[in-house]
Amino acid sequence: MASNKLTVGDLLSFPALQLSVKAGSAGLDRSVSWAHASELADPTPWLLGAEVIMTAGLAVPRTAAGQRAYVERLDDAGVSALALSAQLHMPPLHDAFFQAAEERGFPVLEVPLAVPFIAVAQEVAAAAQEDARHRLGAQLQVFGALRWLVAEDLDTPTLLRRLEGLSGYDVYLCTPQGHPLLPGIPVPDPAVLPASTDAPPTIPGGFVLPVPAPGGPAGFLVAYERQGAQPAGLAVVQHIATVAALRLAMLRNERETLRREGAETLAELLQEALDPEVARRRLARHAIEGDTVLLVVRDTTDEALLCCLQDQPHLLLTRGEDRYVLGPSELAEAVGELSAGAAGVSRTFQPGAALKVAQREALWAVAKAVELGCAVVRYGDDSTGRWLPDDPAALTALVEYVLGAVLRYDETHDSQLLVSVRTWMERDRRTETAAAALHIHPNTLAYRLRRFGALADRDLTSTGALAEVWLAIQAAGALGLTD
């Protein structure tokens, strides 16, 4: 504590108060901010810490266990000392009462009957005037933090360091779950977080307060008194929590603006509506430079995806059930941490390049991921896919040349010839295994294979025909023509 701070020991030196120590003399260096009379069995919900509680004895329990609990309760709430009026309504004090005070270094004082409680309160109030001026000055300077936010454009850690210097507290911030709330600000020990936002703000050595936000608190601010500093009190800590809430709102607004801009940019890139140089400048604004990939993610939610991408530069665009994500190649590892969903990843390319090929690769890879039940599939990992041409026009021509008649027949007759042949080839042409996977009789599958061969004009017993059909099926998948 700062040397100009009033302590319990200082009160003992005031001749007019005639105070004496009954127990807990090890805590005489505890600071005192106020003195208040209370006959409540539990006054702690209304305390801020560093108070001297004065009682005529009505509040003191009669049992040994109750008296011990009473002392422990006051000490846990940060009370500086307990002042007991001699005689009056004081019950017999048990050994457990004094033992608890000694164990905790919690001063128990005796006030002579001739000294009214108001005299103690006046002495403390007079001594606290200097501290009150300091607290008011700190409050006014914390208000100045709003000007810093606008005029100096401080980053979050620098802003909080300034507030710590003004307030005399070390500040910690976290979400209700104990995760970081603002970048660069340490999180507190989860054990100090309250179970409810209505809990008393006082904790041993400081305060814990909710950080306000629309819809409910965004998290908690924990402030501990810093050794050698002069703490400015609860009001200043409340103002710091408000500044933290404002900073959080500003960062969220900035992120949302960047997210919308990113979605618009990605939509224009997919439509090839941006000049490459303009595209590179826009991507650089989102810290996307160097090797870049395009991902298509399915069977997940925006919330889950944003959670795993929050520390990575990226653009995100939702199209139907697909989420398109563009960013550095490390995104694939981050998306792989999703508890549900499947993702396809294109090959790397340089920012500003046309996305037609990357889109085709990502769509092919995500279809493969869904088919195989994998979290992530990268285009090119499959040995067949690497032999396909990059040009979508060439892929379309291959599909039409080999599978055109089959696709039209399936569409017209609502049949499954292409799916049946693909399943059969994926299972190394084992008819019974493929039939079981399709939930049909082997004879039915044999008929479908013959019908496919006739429509495609390909003999499926020929190695050359098999290779051609297999590549055409992969091309159809890359174009999104098959499930």
mmCIF file of N, CA and C in Angstrom, residues 295-349:
data_model
loop_
_atom_site.group_PDB
_atom_site.id
_atom_site.type_symbol
_atom_site.label_atom_id
_atom_site.label_comp_id
_atom_site.label_asym_id
_atom_site.label_seq_id
_atom_site.Cartn_x
_atom_site.Cartn_y
_atom_site.Cartn_z
ATOM 1 N N LEU A 295 -11.341 -22.493 -50.067
ATOM 2 C CA LEU A 295 -12.000 -23.634 -49.435
ATOM 3 C C LEU A 295 -13.500 -23.537 -49.664
ATOM 4 N N VAL A 296 -14.137 -24.692 -49.811
ATOM 5 C CA VAL A 296 -15.591 -24.788 -49.768
ATOM 6 C C VAL A 296 -15.922 -25.701 -48.589
ATOM 7 N N VAL A 297 -16.732 -25.195 -47.653
ATOM 8 C CA VAL A 297 -17.057 -25.924 -46.431
ATOM 9 C C VAL A 297 -18.558 -26.217 -46.419
ATOM 10 N N ARG A 298 -18.904 -27.447 -46.076
ATOM 11 C CA ARG A 298 -20.309 -27.858 -46.027
ATOM 12 C C ARG A 298 -20.642 -28.464 -44.660
ATOM 13 N N ASP A 299 -21.944 -28.484 -44.384
ATOM 14 C CA ASP A 299 -22.481 -29.151 -43.184
ATOM 15 C C ASP A 299 -21.930 -28.559 -41.897
ATOM 16 N N THR A 300 -21.821 -27.232 -41.844
ATOM 17 C CA THR A 300 -21.422 -26.552 -40.618
ATOM 18 C C THR A 300 -22.198 -25.248 -40.513
ATOM 19 N N THR A 301 -21.979 -24.502 -39.450
ATOM 20 C CA THR A 301 -22.672 -23.231 -39.250
ATOM 21 C C THR A 301 -21.691 -22.074 -39.369
ATOM 22 N N ASP A 302 -22.244 -20.884 -39.634
ATOM 23 C CA ASP A 302 -21.385 -19.696 -39.699
ATOM 24 C C ASP A 302 -20.673 -19.471 -38.366
ATOM 25 N N GLU A 303 -21.398 -19.688 -37.250
ATOM 26 C CA GLU A 303 -20.807 -19.443 -35.930
ATOM 27 C C GLU A 303 -19.610 -20.358 -35.686
ATOM 28 N N ALA A 304 -19.770 -21.655 -36.006
ATOM 29 C CA ALA A 304 -18.673 -22.600 -35.786
ATOM 30 C C ALA A 304 -17.487 -22.271 -36.682
ATOM 31 N N LEU A 305 -17.766 -21.888 -37.914
ATOM 32 C CA LEU A 305 -16.690 -21.582 -38.849
ATOM 33 C C LEU A 305 -15.945 -20.315 -38.431
ATOM 34 N N LEU A 306 -16.689 -19.288 -38.048
ATOM 35 C CA LEU A 306 -16.046 -18.043 -37.622
ATOM 36 C C LEU A 306 -15.216 -18.249 -36.366
ATOM 37 N N CYS A 307 -15.668 -19.138 -35.492
ATOM 38 C CA CYS A 307 -14.930 -19.402 -34.261
ATOM 39 C C CYS A 307 -13.552 -19.984 -34.558
ATOM 40 N N CYS A 308 -13.487 -20.930 -35.487
ATOM 41 C CA CYS A 308 -12.189 -21.558 -35.768
ATOM 42 C C CYS A 308 -11.315 -20.692 -36.669
ATOM 43 N N LEU A 309 -11.903 -19.679 -37.331
ATOM 44 C CA LEU A 309 -11.128 -18.818 -38.226
ATOM 45 C C LEU A 309 -10.776 -17.471 -37.596
ATOM 46 N N GLN A 310 -11.188 -17.220 -36.346
ATOM 47 C CA GLN A 310 -11.098 -15.879 -35.788
ATOM 48 C C GLN A 310 -9.673 -15.351 -35.708
ATOM 49 N N ASP A 311 -8.682 -16.220 -35.607
ATOM 50 C CA ASP A 311 -7.296 -15.767 -35.509
ATOM 51 C C ASP A 311 -6.568 -15.807 -36.847
ATOM 52 N N GLN A 312 -7.300 -16.103 -37.935
ATOM 53 C CA GLN A 312 -6.686 -16.245 -39.254
ATOM 54 C C GLN A 312 -7.252 -15.185 -40.196
ATOM 55 N N PRO A 313 -6.404 -14.549 -41.033
ATOM 56 C CA PRO A 313 -6.947 -13.641 -42.058
ATOM 57 C C PRO A 313 -7.738 -14.449 -43.086
ATOM 58 N N HIS A 314 -8.908 -13.977 -43.451
ATOM 59 C CA HIS A 314 -9.743 -14.735 -44.387
ATOM 60 C C HIS A 314 -10.862 -13.866 -44.938
ATOM 61 N N LEU A 315 -11.430 -14.314 -46.052
ATOM 62 C CA LEU A 315 -12.682 -13.794 -46.590
ATOM 63 C C LEU A 315 -13.695 -14.923 -46.512
ATOM 64 N N LEU A 316 -14.936 -14.598 -46.192
ATOM 65 C CA LEU A 316 -15.975 -15.619 -46.042
ATOM 66 C C LEU A 316 -17.213 -15.186 -46.806
ATOM 67 N N LEU A 317 -17.760 -16.101 -47.612
ATOM 68 C CA LEU A 317 -18.971 -15.847 -48.384
ATOM 69 C C LEU A 317 -19.862 -17.076 -48.296
ATOM 70 N N THR A 318 -21.126 -16.862 -47.954
ATOM 71 C CA THR A 318 -22.083 -17.969 -47.881
ATOM 72 C C THR A 318 -22.892 -18.008 -49.162
ATOM 73 N N ARG A 319 -22.918 -19.185 -49.789
ATOM 74 C CA ARG A 319 -23.729 -19.400 -50.991
ATOM 75 C C ARG A 319 -24.552 -20.663 -50.791
ATOM 76 N N GLY A 320 -25.818 -20.479 -50.460
ATOM 77 C CA GLY A 320 -26.654 -21.641 -50.191
ATOM 78 C C GLY A 320 -26.143 -22.389 -48.980
ATOM 79 N N GLU A 321 -25.873 -23.685 -49.156
ATOM 80 C CA GLU A 321 -25.354 -24.511 -48.062
ATOM 81 C C GLU A 321 -23.838 -24.501 -47.995
ATOM 82 N N ASP A 322 -23.185 -23.860 -48.962
ATOM 83 C CA ASP A 322 -21.722 -23.838 -49.010
ATOM 84 C C ASP A 322 -21.189 -22.533 -48.429
ATOM 85 N N ARG A 323 -20.067 -22.651 -47.710
ATOM 86 C CA ARG A 323 -19.329 -21.473 -47.242
ATOM 87 C C ARG A 323 -17.999 -21.433 -47.987
ATOM 88 N N TYR A 324 -17.786 -20.374 -48.755
ATOM 89 C CA TYR A 324 -16.527 -20.186 -49.474
ATOM 90 C C TYR A 324 -15.582 -19.387 -48.576
ATOM 91 N N VAL A 325 -14.364 -19.876 -48.428
ATOM 92 C CA VAL A 325 -13.373 -19.208 -47.582
ATOM 93 C C VAL A 325 -12.094 -19.053 -48.388
ATOM 94 N N LEU A 326 -11.550 -17.831 -48.406
ATOM 95 C CA LEU A 326 -10.294 -17.575 -49.105
ATOM 96 C C LEU A 326 -9.297 -17.021 -48.109
ATOM 97 N N GLY A 327 -8.064 -17.542 -48.168
ATOM 98 C CA GLY A 327 -7.035 -17.071 -47.252
ATOM 99 C C GLY A 327 -5.772 -17.902 -47.381
ATOM 100 N N PRO A 328 -4.850 -17.777 -46.421
ATOM 101 C CA PRO A 328 -3.594 -18.534 -46.479
ATOM 102 C C PRO A 328 -3.846 -20.026 -46.336
ATOM 103 N N SER A 329 -2.868 -20.818 -46.751
ATOM 104 C CA SER A 329 -3.035 -22.274 -46.752
ATOM 105 C C SER A 329 -3.240 -22.843 -45.357
ATOM 106 N N GLU A 330 -2.838 -22.092 -44.303
ATOM 107 C CA GLU A 330 -3.034 -22.574 -42.932
ATOM 108 C C GLU A 330 -4.510 -22.696 -42.557
ATOM 109 N N LEU A 331 -5.392 -22.089 -43.356
ATOM 110 C CA LEU A 331 -6.823 -22.193 -43.067
ATOM 111 C C LEU A 331 -7.299 -23.636 -43.055
ATOM 112 N N ALA A 332 -6.670 -24.480 -43.875
ATOM 113 C CA ALA A 332 -7.102 -25.876 -43.947
ATOM 114 C C ALA A 332 -6.952 -26.555 -42.594
ATOM 115 N N GLU A 333 -5.841 -26.287 -41.888
ATOM 116 C CA GLU A 333 -5.651 -26.887 -40.566
ATOM 117 C C GLU A 333 -6.682 -26.358 -39.575
ATOM 118 N N ALA A 334 -6.975 -25.047 -39.655
ATOM 119 C CA ALA A 334 -7.961 -24.466 -38.734
ATOM 120 C C ALA A 334 -9.341 -25.057 -38.966
ATOM 121 N N VAL A 335 -9.742 -25.184 -40.232
ATOM 122 C CA VAL A 335 -11.061 -25.742 -40.557
ATOM 123 C C VAL A 335 -11.123 -27.214 -40.181
ATOM 124 N N GLY A 336 -9.989 -27.893 -40.222
ATOM 125 C CA GLY A 336 -9.962 -29.300 -39.836
ATOM 126 C C GLY A 336 -10.316 -29.531 -38.377
ATOM 127 N N GLU A 337 -10.300 -28.471 -37.555
ATOM 128 C CA GLU A 337 -10.658 -28.594 -36.140
ATOM 129 C C GLU A 337 -12.160 -28.543 -35.894
ATOM 130 N N LEU A 338 -12.948 -28.304 -36.952
ATOM 131 C CA LEU A 338 -14.405 -28.264 -36.783
ATOM 132 C C LEU A 338 -14.920 -29.609 -36.286
ATOM 133 N N SER A 339 -15.861 -29.543 -35.358
ATOM 134 C CA SER A 339 -16.423 -30.785 -34.818
ATOM 135 C C SER A 339 -17.351 -31.462 -35.814
ATOM 136 N N ALA A 340 -17.873 -30.718 -36.773
ATOM 137 C CA ALA A 340 -18.755 -31.276 -37.795
ATOM 138 C C ALA A 340 -18.517 -30.519 -39.088
ATOM 139 N N GLY A 341 -18.785 -31.187 -40.209
ATOM 140 C CA GLY A 341 -18.627 -30.529 -41.500
ATOM 141 C C GLY A 341 -17.532 -31.170 -42.328
ATOM 142 N N ALA A 342 -17.497 -30.781 -43.591
ATOM 143 C CA ALA A 342 -16.489 -31.281 -44.533
ATOM 144 C C ALA A 342 -16.001 -30.106 -45.362
ATOM 145 N N ALA A 343 -14.717 -30.117 -45.696
ATOM 146 C CA ALA A 343 -14.131 -29.000 -46.430
ATOM 147 C C ALA A 343 -13.279 -29.518 -47.575
ATOM 148 N N GLY A 344 -13.325 -28.794 -48.684
ATOM 149 C CA GLY A 344 -12.459 -29.064 -49.824
ATOM 150 C C GLY A 344 -11.537 -27.889 -50.040
ATOM 151 N N VAL A 345 -10.266 -28.179 -50.346
ATOM 152 C CA VAL A 345 -9.249 -27.125 -50.448
ATOM 153 C C VAL A 345 -8.626 -27.171 -51.838
ATOM 154 N N SER A 346 -8.545 -26.005 -52.469
ATOM 155 C CA SER A 346 -7.911 -25.924 -53.785
ATOM 156 C C SER A 346 -6.398 -25.979 -53.656
ATOM 157 N N ARG A 347 -5.734 -26.045 -54.796
ATOM 158 C CA ARG A 347 -4.278 -25.844 -54.785
ATOM 159 C C ARG A 347 -3.980 -24.374 -54.517
ATOM 160 N N THR A 348 -2.741 -24.082 -54.099
ATOM 161 C CA THR A 348 -2.380 -22.696 -53.796
ATOM 162 C C THR A 348 -2.274 -21.879 -55.082
ATOM 163 N N PHE A 349 -2.537 -20.589 -54.935
ATOM 164 C CA PHE A 349 -2.407 -19.641 -56.041
ATOM 165 C C PHE A 349 -2.031 -18.294 -55.449
#
